[in-house]
């Protein structure tokens, strides 16, 4: 089986040859194994540790940066304004 998983990298442990992810979602086999197709899952797993020997591909992507809304305009310092 060749399922894809997406999550936040927690650790790559060279001593135990493992890769740990947090907040993990399975994308299933994505058509790579039609005889043993595994559908994607909406379940978010808190933490998963994978054997390094089972990891065929590892991609590191940065999270998109959040666009913060602009700060509301400051009220002018005018004694005629009550609030």
XYZ file of C-alpha atoms in Angstrom:
83
model
C 0.000 0.000 0.000
C 1.256 3.464 -0.844
C -0.824 6.011 1.058
C 0.044 9.697 1.263
C -0.030 11.594 4.522
C 0.160 15.325 5.164
C 0.992 16.880 8.519
C 3.319 19.113 10.452
C 6.822 17.749 10.839
C 7.497 17.002 14.487
C 10.789 15.117 14.303
C 13.161 13.151 12.105
C 14.985 10.710 14.389
C 18.126 9.298 12.787
C 18.841 6.988 15.755
C 15.522 5.148 15.520
C 15.071 5.814 11.772
C 11.621 7.359 12.222
C 9.690 10.364 10.988
C 7.034 11.873 13.257
C 4.198 14.115 12.079
C 1.553 16.056 14.002
C -1.994 16.926 12.874
C -1.872 14.264 10.180
C -4.426 13.630 7.424
C -4.369 10.626 5.073
C -4.832 11.370 1.392
C -5.165 7.638 0.674
C -3.495 5.982 -2.292
C -4.617 8.656 -4.778
C -5.071 6.114 -7.577
C -1.536 4.680 -7.323
C -2.812 1.193 -6.389
C -6.146 0.561 -8.171
C -6.405 -3.020 -6.854
C -6.016 -1.863 -3.232
C -7.400 1.669 -3.382
C -7.535 3.476 -0.019
C -9.792 6.554 -0.025
C -8.724 9.816 1.613
C -9.824 10.372 5.199
C -11.140 13.499 6.902
C -9.839 12.254 10.257
C -7.047 14.382 11.706
C -4.609 12.286 13.718
C -2.847 14.115 16.520
C 0.501 12.341 16.107
C 1.878 9.522 13.923
C 5.391 8.005 13.862
C 6.451 6.333 10.596
C 9.325 3.884 10.071
C 11.877 5.651 7.943
C 12.211 2.581 5.701
C 8.510 2.930 4.772
C 8.776 6.604 3.790
C 9.177 6.766 0.011
C 8.999 10.537 -0.389
C 9.158 13.430 2.045
C 8.317 16.976 1.003
C 8.743 19.946 3.285
C 6.442 22.869 2.533
C 6.086 26.123 4.381
C 2.697 27.103 5.685
C 1.171 30.017 3.802
C 1.617 33.196 5.768
C -1.580 34.615 7.177
C -2.687 37.938 5.830
C -3.432 39.966 8.907
C -6.254 42.456 8.553
C -5.081 46.035 8.860
C -5.387 47.634 12.272
C -8.526 49.728 12.618
C -7.854 53.423 12.144
C -7.065 55.342 15.304
C -9.634 57.865 16.437
C -8.219 61.318 15.880
C -7.156 63.188 18.990
C -10.001 65.699 18.840
C -11.877 66.932 21.903
C -15.100 67.062 19.858
C -15.027 63.252 19.462
C -16.624 61.424 22.410
C -15.868 57.876 21.332
